[in-house]
PDB file of C-alpha atoms in Angstrom:
ATOM      1  CA  MET R   1     -28.284  21.220  34.453  1.00 33.00           C
ATOM      2  CA  ARG R   2     -31.352  22.567  35.221  1.00 35.00           C
ATOM      3  CA  VAL R   3     -32.024  26.158  36.044  1.00 33.00           C
ATOM      4  CA  ARG R   4     -35.330  27.380  37.920  1.00 34.00           C
ATOM      5  CA  LEU R   5     -36.519  31.002  36.246  1.00 35.00           C
ATOM      6  CA  GLN R   6     -37.132  33.129  39.059  1.00 34.00           C
ATOM      7  CA  PRO R   7     -38.943  36.741  38.627  1.00 34.00           C
ATOM      8  CA  VAL R   8     -36.214  39.496  38.837  1.00 35.00           C
ATOM      9  CA  GLY R   9     -37.043  42.663  39.867  1.00 35.00           C
ATOM     10  CA  PRO R  10     -36.038  46.256  38.402  1.00 36.00           C
ATOM     11  CA  LYS R  11     -32.847  46.179  40.859  1.00 37.00           C
ATOM     12  CA  THR R  12     -31.703  42.738  40.502  1.00 36.00           C
ATOM     13  CA  GLU R  13     -28.706  41.735  38.278  1.00 38.00           C
ATOM     14  CA  SER R  14     -28.953  39.089  35.991  1.00 36.00           C
ATOM     15  CA  HIS R  15     -26.454  36.264  35.995  1.00 38.00           C
ATOM     16  CA  PRO R  16     -25.401  34.648  32.810  1.00 38.00           C
ATOM     17  CA  ALA R  17     -26.351  31.131  34.001  1.00 37.00           C
ATOM     18  CA  THR R  18     -30.115  31.967  34.999  1.00 39.00           C
ATOM     19  CA  SER R  19     -32.828  33.792  33.181  1.00 44.00           C
ATOM     20  CA  SER R  20     -36.371  35.124  34.074  1.00 42.00           C
ATOM     21  CA  ILE R  21     -39.774  34.950  32.162  1.00 43.00           C
ATOM     22  CA  PRO R  22     -42.238  36.475  34.614  1.00 44.00           C
ATOM     23  CA  THR R  23     -46.190  36.103  33.363  1.00 44.00           C
ATOM     24  CA  ASP R  24     -49.287  37.333  34.674  1.00 45.00           C
ATOM     25  CA  ASN R  25     -49.543  34.095  36.417  1.00 45.00           C
ATOM     26  CA  GLN R  26     -46.510  32.990  38.182  1.00 43.00           C
ATOM     27  CA  ASN R  27     -47.935  30.331  39.966  1.00 42.00           C
ATOM     28  CA  LYS R  28     -49.261  28.537  36.570  1.00 44.00           C
ATOM     29  CA  SER R  29     -46.529  30.017  34.226  1.00 47.00           C
ATOM     30  CA  ALA R  30     -43.407  28.894  35.243  1.00 47.00           C
ATOM     31  CA  ILE R  31     -41.142  28.082  32.898  1.00 47.00           C
ATOM     32  CA  GLU R  32     -37.569  26.667  33.016  1.00 48.00           C
ATOM     33  CA  VAL R  33     -34.170  26.179  31.046  1.00 48.00           C
ATOM     34  CA  ARG R  34     -32.679  23.146  30.763  1.00 48.00           C
ATOM     35  CA  LEU R  35     -29.180  22.383  29.134  1.00 47.00           C
ATOM     36  CA  SER R  36     -29.346  18.670  28.667  1.00 48.00           C
ATOM     37  CA  PRO R  37     -26.211  16.571  29.964  1.00 46.00           C
ATOM     38  CA  ARG R  38     -26.665  13.973  27.162  1.00 42.00           C
ATOM     39  CA  LEU R  39     -26.210  16.813  24.932  1.00 44.00           C
ATOM     40  CA  LYS R  40     -23.813  18.364  26.216  1.00 47.00           C
ATOM     41  CA  ARG R  41     -21.378  15.185  25.921  1.00 46.00           C
ATOM     42  CA  GLY R  42     -19.460  15.329  22.150  1.00 45.00           C
ATOM     43  CA  PHE R  43     -19.138  18.837  22.421  1.00 44.00           C
ATOM     44  CA  SER R  44     -16.077  20.038  20.670  1.00 45.00           C
ATOM     45  CA  MET R  45     -15.581  23.005  23.623  1.00 45.00           C
ATOM     46  CA  GLU R  46     -16.332  23.312  27.027  1.00 49.00           C
ATOM     47  CA  LEU R  47     -19.265  25.016  27.856  1.00 48.00           C
ATOM     48  CA  SER R  48     -17.497  26.724  30.860  1.00 46.00           C
ATOM     49  CA  MET R  49     -14.974  27.726  28.174  1.00 49.00           C
ATOM     50  CA  ALA R  50     -17.363  29.414  25.731  1.00 61.00           C
ATOM     51  CA  GLU R  51     -18.375  33.317  25.810  1.00 72.00           C
ATOM     52  CA  ALA R  52     -21.553  34.643  25.886  1.00 82.00           C
ATOM     53  CA  ILE R  53     -22.862  35.721  22.199  1.00 83.00           C
ATOM     54  CA  LEU R  54     -26.036  37.164  22.873  1.00 85.00           C
ATOM     55  CA  SER R  55     -28.221  38.966  25.751  1.00 86.00           C
ATOM     56  CA  PHE R  56     -31.253  39.802  26.342  1.00 86.00           C
ATOM     57  CA  LYS R  57     -32.096  42.681  29.149  1.00 87.00           C
ATOM     58  CA  SER R  58     -35.793  43.163  30.625  1.00 84.00           C
ATOM     59  CA  VAL R  59     -37.406  42.343  26.862  1.00 85.00           C
ATOM     60  CA  GLN R  60     -41.053  42.138  26.884  1.00 81.00           C
ATOM     61  CA  HIS R  61     -43.859  41.407  24.251  1.00 82.00           C
ATOM     62  CA  ARG R  62     -47.354  41.210  25.315  1.00 82.00           C
ATOM     63  CA  HIS R  63     -50.234  40.418  22.823  1.00 80.00           C
ATOM     64  CA  ALA R  64     -52.874  42.957  22.144  1.00 80.00           C
ATOM     65  CA  ILE R  65     -56.220  41.254  22.903  1.00 80.00           C
ATOM     66  CA  PRO R  66     -59.692  43.256  21.735  1.00 82.00           C
ATOM     67  CA  ALA R  67     -61.529  45.343  24.591  1.00 80.00           C
ATOM     68  CA  PRO R  68     -64.045  46.954  22.556  1.00 82.00           C
ATOM     69  CA  LYS R  69     -65.910  49.848  23.962  1.00 81.00           C
ATOM     70  CA  LEU R  70     -69.035  51.778  22.620  1.00 79.00           C
ATOM     71  CA  THR R  71     -67.182  54.528  21.434  1.00 81.00           C
ATOM     72  CA  ARG R  72     -64.078  52.923  19.953  1.00 82.00           C
ATOM     73  CA  PRO R  73     -65.454  49.247  19.177  1.00 80.00           C
ATOM     74  CA  TRP R  74     -61.826  48.497  17.887  1.00 81.00           C
ATOM     75  CA  ALA R  75     -59.548  48.749  21.154  1.00 80.00           C
ATOM     76  CA  THR R  76     -57.486  47.022  22.409  1.00 80.00           C
ATOM     77  CA  ARG R  77     -55.674  46.367  25.808  1.00 78.00           C
ATOM     78  CA  ALA R  78     -52.206  44.720  26.636  1.00 77.00           C
ATOM     79  CA  GLY R  79     -52.709  40.846  27.061  1.00 75.00           C
ATOM     80  CA  PRO R  80     -50.637  37.894  27.766  1.00 79.00           C
ATOM     81  CA  GLY R  81     -46.909  37.695  26.902  1.00 78.00           C
ATOM     82  CA  ILE R  82     -43.329  37.907  28.215  1.00 80.00           C
ATOM     83  CA  VAL R  83     -42.408  40.623  30.419  1.00 83.00           C
ATOM     84  CA  GLY R  84     -39.081  41.459  32.155  1.00 84.00           C
ATOM     85  CA  VAL R  85     -37.243  38.548  30.254  1.00 83.00           C
ATOM     86  CA  SER R  86     -33.199  38.316  30.819  1.00 85.00           C
ATOM     87  CA  LEU R  87     -31.441  35.693  29.537  1.00 85.00           C
ATOM     88  CA  ASP R  88     -27.422  35.141  28.257  1.00 87.00           C
ATOM     89  CA  LEU R  89     -27.075  32.540  25.428  1.00 86.00           C
ATOM     90  CA  TYR R  90     -23.724  31.294  25.155  1.00 88.00           C
ATOM     91  CA  GLU R  91     -21.889  29.641  21.731  1.00 86.00           C
ATOM     92  CA  GLY R  92     -22.587  26.034  21.360  1.00 87.00           C
ATOM     93  CA  ALA R  93     -25.293  25.961  24.308  1.00 88.00           C
ATOM     94  CA  VAL R  94     -28.132  23.719  24.019  1.00 89.00           C
ATOM     95  CA  LEU R  95     -31.031  25.342  25.830  1.00 87.00           C
ATOM     96  CA  GLY R  96     -34.275  24.006  26.387  1.00 87.00           C
ATOM     97  CA  LEU R  97     -37.420  26.191  27.700  1.00 86.00           C
ATOM     98  CA  ILE R  98     -40.098  24.310  29.730  1.00 84.00           C
ATOM     99  CA  GLY R  99     -43.432  25.485  30.743  1.00 81.00           C
ATOM    100  CA  PRO R 100     -46.902  24.773  30.219  1.00 83.00           C
ATOM    101  CA  ASN R 101     -49.569  26.013  27.646  1.00 81.00           C
ATOM    102  CA  GLY R 102     -49.307  29.561  27.570  1.00 79.00           C
ATOM    103  CA  ALA R 103     -46.189  30.394  29.635  1.00 80.00           C
ATOM    104  CA  GLY R 104     -44.828  32.329  26.606  1.00 84.00           C
ATOM    105  CA  LYS R 105     -42.016  29.502  25.402  1.00 86.00           C
ATOM    106  CA  THR R 106     -43.188  30.392  21.690  1.00 87.00           C
ATOM    107  CA  THR R 107     -43.863  33.864  22.129  1.00 87.00           C
ATOM    108  CA  LEU R 108     -40.102  34.230  23.350  1.00 88.00           C
ATOM    109  CA  LEU R 109     -38.761  32.028  20.110  1.00 89.00           C
ATOM    110  CA  ARG R 110     -40.949  34.509  17.996  1.00 88.00           C
ATOM    111  CA  MET R 111     -39.676  37.281  19.228  1.00 86.00           C
ATOM    112  CA  MET R 112     -35.893  36.038  19.245  1.00 86.00           C
ATOM    113  CA  ALA R 113     -36.790  35.277  15.833  1.00 86.00           C
ATOM    114  CA  GLY R 114     -37.772  38.979  14.618  1.00 84.00           C
ATOM    115  CA  VAL R 115     -41.597  37.831  14.160  1.00 86.00           C
ATOM    116  CA  LEU R 116     -42.587  39.480  17.116  1.00 85.00           C
ATOM    117  CA  PRO R 117     -41.476  42.655  17.696  1.00 84.00           C
ATOM    118  CA  LEU R 118     -39.587  44.064  20.712  1.00 85.00           C
ATOM    119  CA  GLN R 119     -41.387  46.314  22.711  1.00 84.00           C
ATOM    120  CA  GLU R 120     -39.285  47.131  25.994  1.00 85.00           C
ATOM    121  CA  GLY R 121     -35.766  46.076  26.710  1.00 84.00           C
ATOM    122  CA  GLN R 122     -32.711  45.906  25.392  1.00 87.00           C
ATOM    123  CA  ILE R 123     -31.040  42.779  22.670  1.00 87.00           C
ATOM    124  CA  GLN R 124     -27.130  42.846  22.860  1.00 86.00           C
ATOM    125  CA  THR R 125     -24.850  40.509  20.630  1.00 84.00           C
ATOM    126  CA  ARG R 126     -21.188  40.021  19.926  1.00 83.00           C
ATOM    127  CA  PHE R 127     -21.870  37.966  16.566  1.00 78.00           C
ATOM    128  CA  GLU R 128     -19.124  40.393  14.803  1.00 73.00           C
ATOM    129  CA  GLY R 129     -16.414  41.290  17.651  1.00 70.00           C
ATOM    130  CA  THR R 130     -15.552  41.435  20.783  1.00 70.00           C
ATOM    131  CA  SER R 131     -17.818  44.215  22.147  1.00 78.00           C
ATOM    132  CA  TRP R 132     -21.546  44.318  22.671  1.00 83.00           C
ATOM    133  CA  GLN R 133     -23.846  45.910  20.076  1.00 79.00           C
ATOM    134  CA  GLU R 134     -27.395  46.750  20.436  1.00 80.00           C
ATOM    135  CA  VAL R 135     -29.559  45.534  17.837  1.00 79.00           C
ATOM    136  CA  PRO R 136     -33.424  45.928  17.021  1.00 74.00           C
ATOM    137  CA  ASP R 137     -33.621  42.456  16.186  1.00 73.00           C
ATOM    138  CA  LEU R 138     -32.027  39.152  15.389  1.00 80.00           C
ATOM    139  CA  ARG R 139     -33.489  38.209  12.054  1.00 80.00           C
ATOM    140  CA  HIS R 140     -29.832  38.242  10.540  1.00 81.00           C
ATOM    141  CA  TRP R 141     -27.696  35.942  12.739  1.00 86.00           C
ATOM    142  CA  VAL R 142     -31.402  33.782  13.656  1.00 88.00           C
ATOM    143  CA  GLY R 143     -32.682  30.713  11.782  1.00 88.00           C
ATOM    144  CA  HIS R 144     -36.268  29.470  13.189  1.00 89.00           C
ATOM    145  CA  MET R 145     -37.954  26.694  12.683  1.00 87.00           C
ATOM    146  CA  PRO R 146     -41.489  27.133  13.660  1.00 86.00           C
ATOM    147  CA  GLU R 147     -44.119  24.321  15.569  1.00 81.00           C
ATOM    148  CA  GLN R 148     -45.574  23.525  12.294  1.00 78.00           C
ATOM    149  CA  VAL R 149     -44.427  23.685   9.185  1.00 80.00           C
ATOM    150  CA  ARG R 150     -46.532  22.255   6.312  1.00 82.00           C
ATOM    151  CA  TRP R 151     -44.546  20.609   3.419  1.00 86.00           C
ATOM    152  CA  GLN R 152     -46.845  19.510   0.755  1.00 84.00           C
ATOM    153  CA  GLY R 153     -46.937  19.030  -2.626  1.00 86.00           C
ATOM    154  CA  ARG R 154     -45.167  17.731  -5.586  1.00 89.00           C
ATOM    155  CA  SER R 155     -42.116  19.659  -5.739  1.00 88.00           C
ATOM    156  CA  THR R 156     -38.908  18.148  -4.615  1.00 90.00           C
ATOM    157  CA  VAL R 157     -36.531  18.534  -1.467  1.00 91.00           C
ATOM    158  CA  VAL R 158     -33.817  20.381  -3.340  1.00 90.00           C
ATOM    159  CA  GLN R 159     -36.428  22.501  -5.149  1.00 90.00           C
ATOM    160  CA  ALA R 160     -38.471  23.761  -1.880  1.00 89.00           C
ATOM    161  CA  LEU R 161     -34.864  24.494  -0.348  1.00 90.00           C
ATOM    162  CA  THR R 162     -33.790  26.197  -3.255  1.00 90.00           C
ATOM    163  CA  GLN R 163     -36.906  28.032  -3.958  1.00 88.00           C
ATOM    164  CA  LEU R 164     -36.215  29.442   0.070  1.00 88.00           C
ATOM    165  CA  GLY R 165     -32.480  29.724   0.008  1.00 87.00           C
ATOM    166  CA  GLU R 166     -32.789  32.278  -3.256  1.00 86.00           C
ATOM    167  CA  MET R 167     -34.202  34.575  -0.482  1.00 84.00           C
ATOM    168  CA  ARG R 168     -31.587  34.472   1.706  1.00 81.00           C
ATOM    169  CA  GLY R 169     -28.604  34.763  -1.183  1.00 82.00           C
ATOM    170  CA  THR R 170     -27.498  30.785  -0.497  1.00 82.00           C
ATOM    171  CA  SER R 171     -25.513  29.056  -3.146  1.00 86.00           C
ATOM    172  CA  GLU R 172     -26.653  25.726  -4.796  1.00 86.00           C
ATOM    173  CA  LYS R 173     -23.391  24.047  -3.304  1.00 87.00           C
ATOM    174  CA  LYS R 174     -24.438  25.743   0.379  1.00 88.00           C
ATOM    175  CA  ILE R 175     -27.928  23.689  -0.453  1.00 90.00           C
ATOM    176  CA  GLU R 176     -26.330  20.299  -1.289  1.00 89.00           C
ATOM    177  CA  GLN R 177     -24.084  20.945   2.279  1.00 88.00           C
ATOM    178  CA  LEU R 178     -27.045  21.569   3.982  1.00 87.00           C
ATOM    179  CA  LEU R 179     -29.123  18.590   2.767  1.00 89.00           C
ATOM    180  CA  ALA R 180     -25.705  16.163   3.873  1.00 88.00           C
ATOM    181  CA  LEU R 181     -25.938  17.946   6.865  1.00 85.00           C
ATOM    182  CA  VAL R 182     -29.472  16.908   8.035  1.00 84.00           C
ATOM    183  CA  GLY R 183     -29.453  13.336   6.052  1.00 85.00           C
ATOM    184  CA  LEU R 184     -31.738  14.328   3.097  1.00 88.00           C
ATOM    185  CA  ARG R 185     -29.239  14.202   0.217  1.00 88.00           C
ATOM    186  CA  SER R 186     -30.261  10.472  -1.061  1.00 89.00           C
ATOM    187  CA  ARG R 187     -33.812  12.141  -1.097  1.00 89.00           C
ATOM    188  CA  ARG R 188     -33.034  15.488  -2.805  1.00 88.00           C
ATOM    189  CA  ASN R 189     -35.544  14.355  -5.726  1.00 91.00           C
ATOM    190  CA  GLU R 190     -38.282  12.859  -3.580  1.00 89.00           C
ATOM    191  CA  PRO R 191     -41.666  15.174  -3.850  1.00 90.00           C
ATOM    192  CA  LEU R 192     -42.943  16.614  -0.519  1.00 90.00           C
ATOM    193  CA  ASP R 193     -45.896  14.472  -0.085  1.00 90.00           C
ATOM    194  CA  ASN R 194     -43.715  11.340  -0.010  1.00 90.00           C
ATOM    195  CA  LEU R 195     -41.561  12.817   3.250  1.00 88.00           C
ATOM    196  CA  SER R 196     -41.920  10.908   6.555  1.00 86.00           C
ATOM    197  CA  GLN R 197     -42.728  13.459   9.685  1.00 83.00           C
ATOM    198  CA  GLY R 198     -39.345  12.835  10.650  1.00 83.00           C
ATOM    199  CA  MET R 199     -37.862  14.070   7.081  1.00 86.00           C
ATOM    200  CA  ARG R 200     -39.954  16.956   7.148  1.00 87.00           C
ATOM    201  CA  GLN R 201     -38.474  17.961  10.356  1.00 85.00           C
ATOM    202  CA  ARG R 202     -35.096  17.565   9.321  1.00 86.00           C
ATOM    203  CA  LEU R 203     -36.032  19.588   5.949  1.00 89.00           C
ATOM    204  CA  SER R 204     -37.495  22.498   8.196  1.00 88.00           C
ATOM    205  CA  ILE R 205     -34.022  22.350  10.116  1.00 86.00           C
ATOM    206  CA  ALA R 206     -32.475  22.784   6.743  1.00 88.00           C
ATOM    207  CA  ALA R 207     -34.695  25.412   5.720  1.00 89.00           C
ATOM    208  CA  ALA R 208     -33.669  27.346   9.216  1.00 88.00           C
ATOM    209  CA  LEU R 209     -29.937  26.758   8.636  1.00 87.00           C
ATOM    210  CA  LEU R 210     -30.092  28.902   5.514  1.00 88.00           C
ATOM    211  CA  GLY R 211     -27.930  31.655   5.585  1.00 83.00           C
ATOM    212  CA  SER R 212     -25.657  29.825   8.370  1.00 83.00           C
ATOM    213  CA  PRO R 213     -27.300  31.447  11.232  1.00 86.00           C
ATOM    214  CA  LYS R 214     -25.510  31.915  14.608  1.00 86.00           C
ATOM    215  CA  VAL R 215     -28.918  30.574  16.791  1.00 90.00           C
ATOM    216  CA  LEU R 216     -30.786  28.287  15.966  1.00 90.00           C
ATOM    217  CA  LEU R 217     -34.451  28.289  17.378  1.00 91.00           C
ATOM    218  CA  LEU R 218     -36.538  24.979  17.365  1.00 90.00           C
ATOM    219  CA  ASP R 219     -40.400  25.205  18.178  1.00 88.00           C
ATOM    220  CA  GLU R 220     -41.733  21.493  19.524  1.00 85.00           C
ATOM    221  CA  PRO R 221     -39.104  20.338  17.607  1.00 84.00           C
ATOM    222  CA  PHE R 222     -39.723  16.488  18.399  1.00 83.00           C
ATOM    223  CA  ASN R 223     -43.467  16.692  18.062  1.00 80.00           C
ATOM    224  CA  GLY R 224     -44.537  13.357  16.065  1.00 74.00           C
ATOM    225  CA  LEU R 225     -41.215  11.990  16.267  1.00 76.00           C
ATOM    226  CA  ASP R 226     -40.981   7.783  16.476  1.00 79.00           C
ATOM    227  CA  PRO R 227     -37.690   6.939  19.170  1.00 86.00           C
ATOM    228  CA  VAL R 228     -35.670   6.690  16.228  1.00 81.00           C
ATOM    229  CA  ALA R 229     -35.923   9.913  14.497  1.00 79.00           C
ATOM    230  CA  ALA R 230     -35.907  11.416  17.945  1.00 82.00           C
ATOM    231  CA  GLN R 231     -32.686   9.470  18.307  1.00 85.00           C
ATOM    232  CA  ALA R 232     -31.613  10.885  15.326  1.00 82.00           C
ATOM    233  CA  PHE R 233     -32.794  14.588  15.492  1.00 82.00           C
ATOM    234  CA  THR R 234     -30.945  14.796  18.875  1.00 87.00           C
ATOM    235  CA  ALA R 235     -27.532  14.140  17.214  1.00 87.00           C
ATOM    236  CA  LEU R 236     -28.123  16.059  14.727  1.00 84.00           C
ATOM    237  CA  VAL R 237     -28.668  19.177  17.303  1.00 87.00           C
ATOM    238  CA  LYS R 238     -25.349  17.783  18.807  1.00 88.00           C
ATOM    239  CA  THR R 239     -23.469  18.294  15.393  1.00 87.00           C
ATOM    240  CA  LEU R 240     -24.827  21.704  15.077  1.00 86.00           C
ATOM    241  CA  ALA R 241     -23.995  22.756  18.504  1.00 88.00           C
ATOM    242  CA  SER R 242     -20.386  21.288  18.011  1.00 88.00           C
ATOM    243  CA  LYS R 243     -19.992  23.547  15.272  1.00 86.00           C
ATOM    244  CA  GLY R 244     -20.695  26.467  17.777  1.00 86.00           C
ATOM    245  CA  VAL R 245     -24.088  27.177  16.538  1.00 87.00           C
ATOM    246  CA  SER R 246     -26.638  28.120  19.803  1.00 89.00           C
ATOM    247  CA  VAL R 247     -29.832  25.926  20.052  1.00 90.00           C
ATOM    248  CA  VAL R 248     -32.812  27.136  21.786  1.00 90.00           C
TER     249      VAL R 248
END
């Protein structure tokens, strides 16, 4: 399924199957949302039976850029970003944001992860019940894999993941389960410097899954992966979705 994102006016009601990300340049900054049919096959539940668990309503974040004046050399103004985004996310869904450089894909993911503040709009969830609840950010329910994670050093895979797990209250048993899930159990004692790009991506997913998030955000997850590693990565995403994790 492929959904074209169109501008949503102030009186337009968003539909669960559509989203909108208007930007400063509509023609050059169009973004699309795609649900991969290949990933959809093999889900433990039909997406048509799933319920929306996360809703964005006209959210906005615009980056501040320098606009110095003679009397205010530190002054800034609102620059590019995302404006008026409306998006519903379903349990077990796999969504892809597609658009040119500068369209706002990373900005949207970072805002969803709580890295960037919500300037306008509402975020509503029903992770903990049947009724919608407004929340200021999603950090407690979201796992975020940034585009570039520099795994390096002589620390082992399990040591690096354990250090991160301590900040999210993750037990050693859970860490071992995550290593098995992403296929790194046999590499648990491997130094970070010895990992291939595909293994580093798997470790990044394991780190994003610490704390058992409801939503997994992946920024350019296929960067640097060869065809075999990309196929294995796709299978891993499908496995996570079959467990009810929503993936963007």
